[in-house]
Coordinates of C-alpha atoms and ligand atoms in Angstrom, one line a residue:
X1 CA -58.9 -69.5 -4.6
X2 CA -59.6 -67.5 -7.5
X3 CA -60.1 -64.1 -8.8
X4 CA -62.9 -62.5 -10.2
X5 CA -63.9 -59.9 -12.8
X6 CA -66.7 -58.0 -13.8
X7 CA -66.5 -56.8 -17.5
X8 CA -68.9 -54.4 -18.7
X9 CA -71.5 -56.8 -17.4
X10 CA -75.3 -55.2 -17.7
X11 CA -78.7 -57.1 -16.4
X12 CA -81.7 -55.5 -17.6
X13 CA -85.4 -56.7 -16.5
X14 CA -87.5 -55.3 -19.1
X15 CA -87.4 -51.6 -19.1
X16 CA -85.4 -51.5 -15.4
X17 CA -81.6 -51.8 -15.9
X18 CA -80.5 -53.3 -12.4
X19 CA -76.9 -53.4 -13.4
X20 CA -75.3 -51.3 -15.4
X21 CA -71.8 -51.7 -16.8
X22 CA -70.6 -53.1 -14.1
X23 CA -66.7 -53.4 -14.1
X24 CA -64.9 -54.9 -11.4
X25 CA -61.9 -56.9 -10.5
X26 CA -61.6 -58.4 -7.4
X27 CA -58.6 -60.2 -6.5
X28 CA -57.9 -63.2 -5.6
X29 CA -58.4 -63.5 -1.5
X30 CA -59.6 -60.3 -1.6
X31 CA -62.4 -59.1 0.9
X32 CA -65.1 -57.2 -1.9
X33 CA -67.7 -55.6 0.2
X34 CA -70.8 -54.4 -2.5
X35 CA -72.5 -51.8 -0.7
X36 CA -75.6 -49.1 -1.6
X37 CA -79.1 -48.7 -1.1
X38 CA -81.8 -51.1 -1.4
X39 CA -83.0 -51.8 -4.9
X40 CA -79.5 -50.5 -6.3
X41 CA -78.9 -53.9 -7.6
X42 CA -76.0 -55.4 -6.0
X43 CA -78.2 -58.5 -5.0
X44 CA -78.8 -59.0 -8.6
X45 CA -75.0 -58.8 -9.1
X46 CA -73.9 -60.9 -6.8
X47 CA -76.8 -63.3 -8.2
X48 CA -75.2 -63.0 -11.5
X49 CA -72.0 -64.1 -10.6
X50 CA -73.4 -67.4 -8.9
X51 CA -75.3 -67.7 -12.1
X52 CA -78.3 -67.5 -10.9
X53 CA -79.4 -65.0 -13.2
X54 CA -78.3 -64.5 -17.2
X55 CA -76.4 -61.3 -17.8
X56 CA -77.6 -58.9 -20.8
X57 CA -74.7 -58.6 -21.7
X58 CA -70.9 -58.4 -21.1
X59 CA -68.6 -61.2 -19.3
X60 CA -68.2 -62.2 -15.9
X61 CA -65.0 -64.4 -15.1
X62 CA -63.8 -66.9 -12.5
X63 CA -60.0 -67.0 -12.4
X64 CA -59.3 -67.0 -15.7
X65 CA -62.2 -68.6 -17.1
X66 CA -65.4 -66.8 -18.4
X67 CA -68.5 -68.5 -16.8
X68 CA -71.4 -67.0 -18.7
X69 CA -72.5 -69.7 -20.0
X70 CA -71.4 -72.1 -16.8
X71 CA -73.9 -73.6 -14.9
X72 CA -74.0 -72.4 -11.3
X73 CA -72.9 -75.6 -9.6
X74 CA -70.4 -76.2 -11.9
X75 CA -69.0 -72.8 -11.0
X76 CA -67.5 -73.4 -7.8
X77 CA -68.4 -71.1 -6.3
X78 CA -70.4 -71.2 -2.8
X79 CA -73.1 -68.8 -1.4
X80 CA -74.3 -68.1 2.1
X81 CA -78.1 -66.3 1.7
X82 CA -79.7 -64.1 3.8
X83 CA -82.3 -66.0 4.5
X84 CA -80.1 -68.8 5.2
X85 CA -82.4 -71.6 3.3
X86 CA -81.5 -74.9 5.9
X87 CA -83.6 -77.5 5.2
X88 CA -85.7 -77.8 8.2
X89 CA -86.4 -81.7 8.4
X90 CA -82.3 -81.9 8.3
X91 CA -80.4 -82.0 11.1
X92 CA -77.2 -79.7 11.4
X93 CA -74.5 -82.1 10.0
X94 CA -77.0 -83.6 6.9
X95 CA -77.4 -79.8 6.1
X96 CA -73.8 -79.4 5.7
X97 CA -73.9 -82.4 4.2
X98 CA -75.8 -81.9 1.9
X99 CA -74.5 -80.5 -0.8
X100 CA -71.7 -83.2 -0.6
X101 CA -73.6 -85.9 -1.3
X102 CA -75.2 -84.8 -4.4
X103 CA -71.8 -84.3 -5.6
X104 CA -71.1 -87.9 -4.3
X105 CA -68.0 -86.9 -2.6
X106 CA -67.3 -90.0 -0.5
X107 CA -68.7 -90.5 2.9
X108 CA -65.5 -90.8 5.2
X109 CA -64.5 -87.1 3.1
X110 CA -67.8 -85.7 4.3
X111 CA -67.4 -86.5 7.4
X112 CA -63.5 -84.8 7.5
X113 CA -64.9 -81.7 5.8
X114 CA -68.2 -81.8 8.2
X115 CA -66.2 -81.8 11.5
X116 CA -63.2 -79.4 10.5
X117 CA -66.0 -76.5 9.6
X118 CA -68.2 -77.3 12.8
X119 CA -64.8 -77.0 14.7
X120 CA -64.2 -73.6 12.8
X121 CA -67.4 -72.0 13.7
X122 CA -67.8 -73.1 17.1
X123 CA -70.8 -75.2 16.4
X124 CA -69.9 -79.1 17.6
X125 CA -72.2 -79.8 19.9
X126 CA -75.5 -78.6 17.4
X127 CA -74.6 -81.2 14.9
X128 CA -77.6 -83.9 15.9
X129 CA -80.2 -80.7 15.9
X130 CA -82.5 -79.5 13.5
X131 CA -82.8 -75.5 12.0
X132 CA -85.7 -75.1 14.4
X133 CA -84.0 -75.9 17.5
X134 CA -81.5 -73.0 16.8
X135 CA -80.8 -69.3 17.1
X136 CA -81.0 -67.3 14.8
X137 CA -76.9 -66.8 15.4
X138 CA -76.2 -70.6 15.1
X139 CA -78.5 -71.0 11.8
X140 CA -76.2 -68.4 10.6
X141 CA -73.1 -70.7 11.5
X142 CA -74.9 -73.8 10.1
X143 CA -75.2 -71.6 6.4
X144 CA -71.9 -70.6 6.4
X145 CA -70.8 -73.9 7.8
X146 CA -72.4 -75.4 4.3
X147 CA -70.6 -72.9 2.6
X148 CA -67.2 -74.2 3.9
X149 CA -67.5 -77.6 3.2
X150 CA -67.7 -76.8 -0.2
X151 CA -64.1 -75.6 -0.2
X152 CA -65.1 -72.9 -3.1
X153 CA -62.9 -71.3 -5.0
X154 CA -65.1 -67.9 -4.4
X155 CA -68.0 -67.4 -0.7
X156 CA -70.3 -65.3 -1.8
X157 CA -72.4 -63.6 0.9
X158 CA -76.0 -61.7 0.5
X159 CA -76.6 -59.7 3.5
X160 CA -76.1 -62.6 6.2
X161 CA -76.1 -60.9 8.8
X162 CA -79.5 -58.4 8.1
X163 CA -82.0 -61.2 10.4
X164 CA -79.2 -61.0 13.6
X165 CA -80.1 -58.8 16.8
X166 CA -77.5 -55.7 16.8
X167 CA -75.3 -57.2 19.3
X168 CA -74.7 -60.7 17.2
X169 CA -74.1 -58.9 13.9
X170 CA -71.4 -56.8 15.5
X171 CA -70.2 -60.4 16.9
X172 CA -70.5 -61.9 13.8
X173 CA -68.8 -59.5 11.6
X174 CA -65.8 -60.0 13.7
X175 CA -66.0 -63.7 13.2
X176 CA -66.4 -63.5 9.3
X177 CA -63.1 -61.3 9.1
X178 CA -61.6 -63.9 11.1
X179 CA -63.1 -66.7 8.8
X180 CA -61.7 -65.0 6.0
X181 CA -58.3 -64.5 7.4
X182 CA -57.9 -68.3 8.2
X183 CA -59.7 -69.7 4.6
X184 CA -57.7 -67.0 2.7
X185 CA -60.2 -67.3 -0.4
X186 CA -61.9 -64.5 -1.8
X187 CA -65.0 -63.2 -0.2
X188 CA -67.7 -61.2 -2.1
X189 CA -70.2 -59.6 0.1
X190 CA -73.5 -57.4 -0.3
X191 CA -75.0 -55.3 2.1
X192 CA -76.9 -52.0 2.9
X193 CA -75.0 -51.7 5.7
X194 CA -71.6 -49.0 5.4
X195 CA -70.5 -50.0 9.1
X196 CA -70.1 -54.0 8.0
X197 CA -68.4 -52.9 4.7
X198 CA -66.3 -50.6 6.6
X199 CA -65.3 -53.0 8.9
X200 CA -64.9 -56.0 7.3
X201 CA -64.1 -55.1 3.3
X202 CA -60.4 -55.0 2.0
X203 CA -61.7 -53.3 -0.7
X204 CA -65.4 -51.7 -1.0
X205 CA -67.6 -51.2 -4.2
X206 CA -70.2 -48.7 -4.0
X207 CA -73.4 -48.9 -6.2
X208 CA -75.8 -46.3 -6.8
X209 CA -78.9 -47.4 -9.0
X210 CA -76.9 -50.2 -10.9
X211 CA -74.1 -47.7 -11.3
X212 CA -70.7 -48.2 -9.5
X213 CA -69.7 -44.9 -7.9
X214 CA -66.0 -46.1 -6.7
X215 CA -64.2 -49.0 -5.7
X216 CA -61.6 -48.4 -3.4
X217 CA -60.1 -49.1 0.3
X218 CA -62.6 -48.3 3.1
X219 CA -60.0 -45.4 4.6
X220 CA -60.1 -43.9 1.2
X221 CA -63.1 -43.9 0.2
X222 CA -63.7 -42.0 3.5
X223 CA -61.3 -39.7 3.1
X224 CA -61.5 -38.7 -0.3
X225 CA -64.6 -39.7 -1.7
X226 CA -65.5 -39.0 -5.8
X227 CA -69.1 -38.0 -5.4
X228 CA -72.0 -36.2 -3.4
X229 CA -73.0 -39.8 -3.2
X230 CA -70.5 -42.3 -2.1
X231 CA -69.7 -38.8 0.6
X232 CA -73.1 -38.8 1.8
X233 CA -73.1 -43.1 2.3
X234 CA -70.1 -43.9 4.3
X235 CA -69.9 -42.5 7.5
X236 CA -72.4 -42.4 10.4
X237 CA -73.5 -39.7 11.4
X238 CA -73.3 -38.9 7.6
X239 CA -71.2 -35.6 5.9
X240 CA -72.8 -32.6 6.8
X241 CA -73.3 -30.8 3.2
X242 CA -74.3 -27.1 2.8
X243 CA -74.9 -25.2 -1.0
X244 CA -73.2 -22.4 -1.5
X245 CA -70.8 -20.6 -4.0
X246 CA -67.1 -20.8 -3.9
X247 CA -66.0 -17.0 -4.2
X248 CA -63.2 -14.2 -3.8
X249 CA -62.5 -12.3 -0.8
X250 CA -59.6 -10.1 -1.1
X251 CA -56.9 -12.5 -1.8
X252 CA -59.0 -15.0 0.1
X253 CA -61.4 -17.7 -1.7
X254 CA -64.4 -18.7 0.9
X255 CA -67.3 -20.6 0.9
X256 CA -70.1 -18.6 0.5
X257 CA -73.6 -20.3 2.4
X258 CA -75.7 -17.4 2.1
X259 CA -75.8 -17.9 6.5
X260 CA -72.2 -18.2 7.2
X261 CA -68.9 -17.7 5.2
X262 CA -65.2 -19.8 5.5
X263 CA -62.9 -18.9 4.2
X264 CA -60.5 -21.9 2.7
X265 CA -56.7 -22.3 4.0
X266 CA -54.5 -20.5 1.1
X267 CA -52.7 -24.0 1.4
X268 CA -55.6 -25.6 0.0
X269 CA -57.2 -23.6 -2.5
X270 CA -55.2 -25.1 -5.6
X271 CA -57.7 -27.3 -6.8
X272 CA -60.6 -24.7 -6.1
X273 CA -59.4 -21.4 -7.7
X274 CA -61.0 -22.1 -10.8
X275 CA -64.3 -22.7 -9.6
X276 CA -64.3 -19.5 -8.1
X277 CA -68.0 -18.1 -8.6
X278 CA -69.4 -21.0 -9.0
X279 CA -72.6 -22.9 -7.3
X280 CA -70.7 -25.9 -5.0
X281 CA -71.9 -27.5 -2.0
X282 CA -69.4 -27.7 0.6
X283 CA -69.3 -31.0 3.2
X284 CA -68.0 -31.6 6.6
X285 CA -67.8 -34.6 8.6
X286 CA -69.4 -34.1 12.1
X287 CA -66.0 -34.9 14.0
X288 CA -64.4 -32.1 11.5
X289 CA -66.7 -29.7 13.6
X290 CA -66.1 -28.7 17.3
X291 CA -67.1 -26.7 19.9
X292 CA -64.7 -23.3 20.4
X293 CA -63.7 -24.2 23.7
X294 CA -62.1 -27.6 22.7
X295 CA -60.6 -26.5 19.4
X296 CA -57.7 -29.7 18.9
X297 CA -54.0 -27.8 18.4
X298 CA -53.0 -26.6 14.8
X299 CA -56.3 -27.0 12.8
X300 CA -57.3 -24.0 10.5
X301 CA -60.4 -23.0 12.6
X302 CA -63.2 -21.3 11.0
X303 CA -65.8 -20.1 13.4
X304 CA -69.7 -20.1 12.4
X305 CA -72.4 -18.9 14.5
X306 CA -74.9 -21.6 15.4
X307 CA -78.3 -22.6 18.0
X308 CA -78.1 -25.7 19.6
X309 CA -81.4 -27.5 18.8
X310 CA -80.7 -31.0 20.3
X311 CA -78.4 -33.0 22.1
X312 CA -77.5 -36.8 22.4
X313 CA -75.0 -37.6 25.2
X314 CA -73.2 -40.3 23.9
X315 CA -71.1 -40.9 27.3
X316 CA -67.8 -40.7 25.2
X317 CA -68.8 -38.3 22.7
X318 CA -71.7 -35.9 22.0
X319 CA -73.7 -35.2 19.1
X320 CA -74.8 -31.8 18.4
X321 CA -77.8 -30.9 15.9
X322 CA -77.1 -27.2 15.3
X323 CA -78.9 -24.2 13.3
X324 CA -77.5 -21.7 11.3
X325 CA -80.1 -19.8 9.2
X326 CA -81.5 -22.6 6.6
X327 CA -78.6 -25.0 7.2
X328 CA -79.5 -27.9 10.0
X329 CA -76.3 -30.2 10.5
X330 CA -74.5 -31.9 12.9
X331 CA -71.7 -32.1 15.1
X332 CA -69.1 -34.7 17.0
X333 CA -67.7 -32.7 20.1
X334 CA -65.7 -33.3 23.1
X335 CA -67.6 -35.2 26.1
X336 CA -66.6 -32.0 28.2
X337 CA -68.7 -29.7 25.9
X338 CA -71.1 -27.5 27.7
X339 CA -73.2 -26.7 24.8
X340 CA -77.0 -27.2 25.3
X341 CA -80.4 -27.4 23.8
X342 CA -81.3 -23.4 22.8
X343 CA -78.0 -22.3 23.4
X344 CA -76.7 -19.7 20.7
X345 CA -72.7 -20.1 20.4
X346 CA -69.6 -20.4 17.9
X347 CA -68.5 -24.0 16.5
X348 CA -65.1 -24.3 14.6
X349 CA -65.1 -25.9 11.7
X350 CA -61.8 -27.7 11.1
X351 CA -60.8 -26.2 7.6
X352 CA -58.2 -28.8 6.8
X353 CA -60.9 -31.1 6.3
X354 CA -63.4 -29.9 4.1
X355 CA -64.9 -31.9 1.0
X356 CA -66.1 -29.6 -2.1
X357 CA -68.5 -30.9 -5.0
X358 CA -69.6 -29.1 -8.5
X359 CA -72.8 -28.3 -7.4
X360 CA -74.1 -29.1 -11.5
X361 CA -72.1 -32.7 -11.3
X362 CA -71.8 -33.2 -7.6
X363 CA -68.5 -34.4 -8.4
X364 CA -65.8 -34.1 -6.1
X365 CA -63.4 -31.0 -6.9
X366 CA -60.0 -32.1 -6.0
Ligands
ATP1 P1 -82.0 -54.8 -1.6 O1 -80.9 -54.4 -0.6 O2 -83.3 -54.2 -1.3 O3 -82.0 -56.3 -1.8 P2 -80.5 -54.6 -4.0 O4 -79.5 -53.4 -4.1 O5 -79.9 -55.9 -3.8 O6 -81.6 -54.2 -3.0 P3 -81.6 -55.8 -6.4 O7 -82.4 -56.8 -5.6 O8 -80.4 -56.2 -7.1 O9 -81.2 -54.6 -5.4 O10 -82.6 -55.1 -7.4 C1 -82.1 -54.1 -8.3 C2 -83.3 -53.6 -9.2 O11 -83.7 -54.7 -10.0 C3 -84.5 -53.2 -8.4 O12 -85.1 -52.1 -9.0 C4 -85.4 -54.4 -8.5 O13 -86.8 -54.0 -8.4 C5 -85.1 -55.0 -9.9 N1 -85.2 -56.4 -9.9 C6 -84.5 -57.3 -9.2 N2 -84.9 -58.6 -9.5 C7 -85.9 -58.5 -10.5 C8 -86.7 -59.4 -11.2 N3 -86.5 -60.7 -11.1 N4 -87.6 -58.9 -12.1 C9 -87.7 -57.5 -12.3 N5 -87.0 -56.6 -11.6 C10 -86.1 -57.1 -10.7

C-alpha cells in the first residue's frame, strides 16, 4: 500500500509534449481513475509511473520515495495492460507464475499466492489451460490474476477492459470495485471511457492534451465542473451548451441565445452579475430539461419554444433531439411524454441547474 504523487512531472517526445506538468496526489488505497480523450496522454502517464518511460522532467514518488531513477521492477509496482500480454505457450497458473519465479520467490509461496488470486477472481478450474483456450473475459482474469500475485504496493490498469463485449465490461467493472475493496491498495486506472471512471473512481483526474483539467470526486466533478471541457466529457448524453450573452432585463439578468431568452433565478445570479453583457455559453444537462407537461414540483421553470426532430424511446426514459433556431440539443423526459418527431411545443428548462462559462476562457463562472 502506498501513495503516490505526481510533481510537476512533464514527458516531451520531440516537439509533442504528452504530459504536461502533471501534478497529482493520489492517496494511498485510493481509486485514481485518469480519464480524456485518446492521444491526451494519460497512457504515457501511467507508463511513466511504472517506469517504462523517462520523465522530462519533474518527480514522480512511491510512498515516500522518489522513483525516477528506479528501475521498473524494482518499483513494486504491478500493471494489468490492455492488451493483456499472457504468454501463449503458458498455461494459466505458469502465467501467474511467472513473474514469481524470476524473482525466485519460493515454490510452496507461489503456489499459496497462485491459488488465493484464482480463488479471488473466480478462475480455479482454468489453471491447467493455455491463453488460447480462453475468453476474452477470463484472459482478462488471468492478467489481473498476475497482477495480484505480485502483492504490489500500487495496480496500475491501462484500459483493461477496452477488448470486452459491452455486457462483460459492465460485469467486469463491478468486479474491479469489488477487487479493490477487498485488496484495499491503491488503484490507478486509464481509460477513454467517463462511465467506467464514473463508476468505479474514488477520485477522477481529467486530462485534456497532456493538461489536467480537475481532479476531483465523480459527483463533483458532475455537478460543478471547472471548464467547457471536463462539462462537455462527463455525462452521457453530454451537457447541452448554447452561446449567448449574459444581459439585463429590468431587474432581471437572462441568458441571451439570439433564439430563446431565460431568465436566471434572482437566487442565483450572484456570481453572474458582473458578467452582465458579456459573450458566455450557457449549459444544460439533458435531465435538467423537461417536457411542460411533467415539470417535477418547485424547479424555477423556464419555457423555450422547440421542434421535435427525433426521438429514442428508451423504455424508462426518452431522449429528445430538439430545435430551436440554430441551437440542436437534447433532452431526458418522462417515459409518459407525448412529444413526437415534427411536433412544435414548450420544454422547461430547470433553471436551478444551469452551468455558465466565459465564453473567451470557457471557464466556469461560479
Ligand atoms: P489513447 O487512449 O489513444 O491510448 P492516450 O491518452 O493514452 O491515448 P498517449 O498514448 O499517452 O495518449 O499519447 C499522448 C501523446 O503522446 C500522443 O500525441 C501520442 O502520439 C504521443 N506519443 C505517445 N508515445 C509516443 C512515442 N513513443 N513517441 C512519440 N510520440 C508519442
Amino acid at each position: 500500500m502506498a501513495s503516490v504523487t505526481f510533481k510537476n512531472v512533464y514527458k516531451r517526445f520531440g516537439d509533442v509534449i504528452a504530459v504536461n506538468n502533471l501534478n497529482i496526489e493520489v492517496a494511498d488505497k485510493e481509486f485514481l481513475v485518469l480519464v480524456g480523450p485518446s492521444g491526451c496522454g494519460k497512457t504515457t502517464a501511467l507508463r511513466c509511473l511504472a517506469g517504462l518511460e523517462e520523465i522530462s522532467d519533474g518527480e514522480i514518488l512511491i510512498g515516500d520515495r522518489v522513483v525516477n531513477d528506479v528501475a521498473p521492477k524494482d518499483r513494486d509496482i504491478a500493471m494489468v495492460f490492455q492488451s493483456y500480454a499472457l504468454y501463449p505457450h503458458l498455461s494459466v497458473y505458469d502465467n501467474m507464475a511467472f513473474g514469481l519465479k524470476l524473482r525466485k520467490v519460493p515454490k510452496d509461496d507461489i503456489k499459496r499466492r497462485v491459488q488465493a488470486a484464482a480463488d479471488t477472481l473466480g478462475i480455479q478450474d482454468l489453471l491447467e489451460r493455455k491463453p488460447r483456450q480462453l475468453s476474452g473475459g477470463q484472459r482478462q482474469r488471468v492478467a489481473v490474476g498476475r497482477a495480484i500475485v505480485r502483492e504490489p504496493k500500487v495496480f496500475l490498469f491501462d484500459e483493461p477492459l477496452s477488448n470486452l463485449d459491452a455486457k462483460l465490461r459492465v460485469a467486469m467493472r463491478a468486479e474491479i470495485s469489488k477487487l479493490h475493496q477487498r485488496l484495499q491498495t491503491t488503484f490507478i486506472y486509464v481509460t477513454h471511457d467517463q462511465i467506467e471512471a464514473m463508476t468505479m473512481a474514488t477520485r477522477i483526474a481529467v486530462i485534456n492534451k497532456g493538461i489536467l483539467q480537475q481532479l476531483d470526486t465523480p459527483q463533483n466533478l458532475y455537478d460543478h465542473p471547472n471548464n467547457l471541457f471536463v462539462a462537455g466529457f462527463i455525462g452521457s448524453p453530454a451537457m447541452n451548451f448554447f452561446p449567448g450573452k449574459l444581459r439585463k432585463d429590468g431587474s432581471k439578468l437572462v441568458v441571451d441565445t439570439g433564439d430563446f431568452v431565460v431568465a436566471i433565478p434572482a437566487t442565483h445570479t450572484k456570481p453572474y452579475e458582473g458578467h452582465a453583457g458579456k459573450d458566455i455559453i450557457f449549459g444544460i444537462r439533458p435531465e435538467n430539461i423537461h417536457d411542460a407537461d411533467f415539470i417535477p414540483p418547485n424547479i424555477d421553470a423556464e419555457k423555450v419554444a422547440i421542434k421535435v426532430d427525433v426521438t429514442e424511446l428508451m423504455g424508462n426514459e426518452i431522449f429528445l433531439y430538439l430545435v430551436s433556431g440554430k441551437n440542436t440539443f437534447v433532452s431526458r423526459v418522462d417515459p409518459r411524454s407525448k412529444l413526437r418527431v415534427g411536433q412544435q411545443a414548450q420544454v422547461a428548462f430547470d433553471m436551478d441547474s444551469i452551468h455558465i462559462f466565459d465564453g473567451e476562457t470557457e471557464q466556469a463562472i461560479r
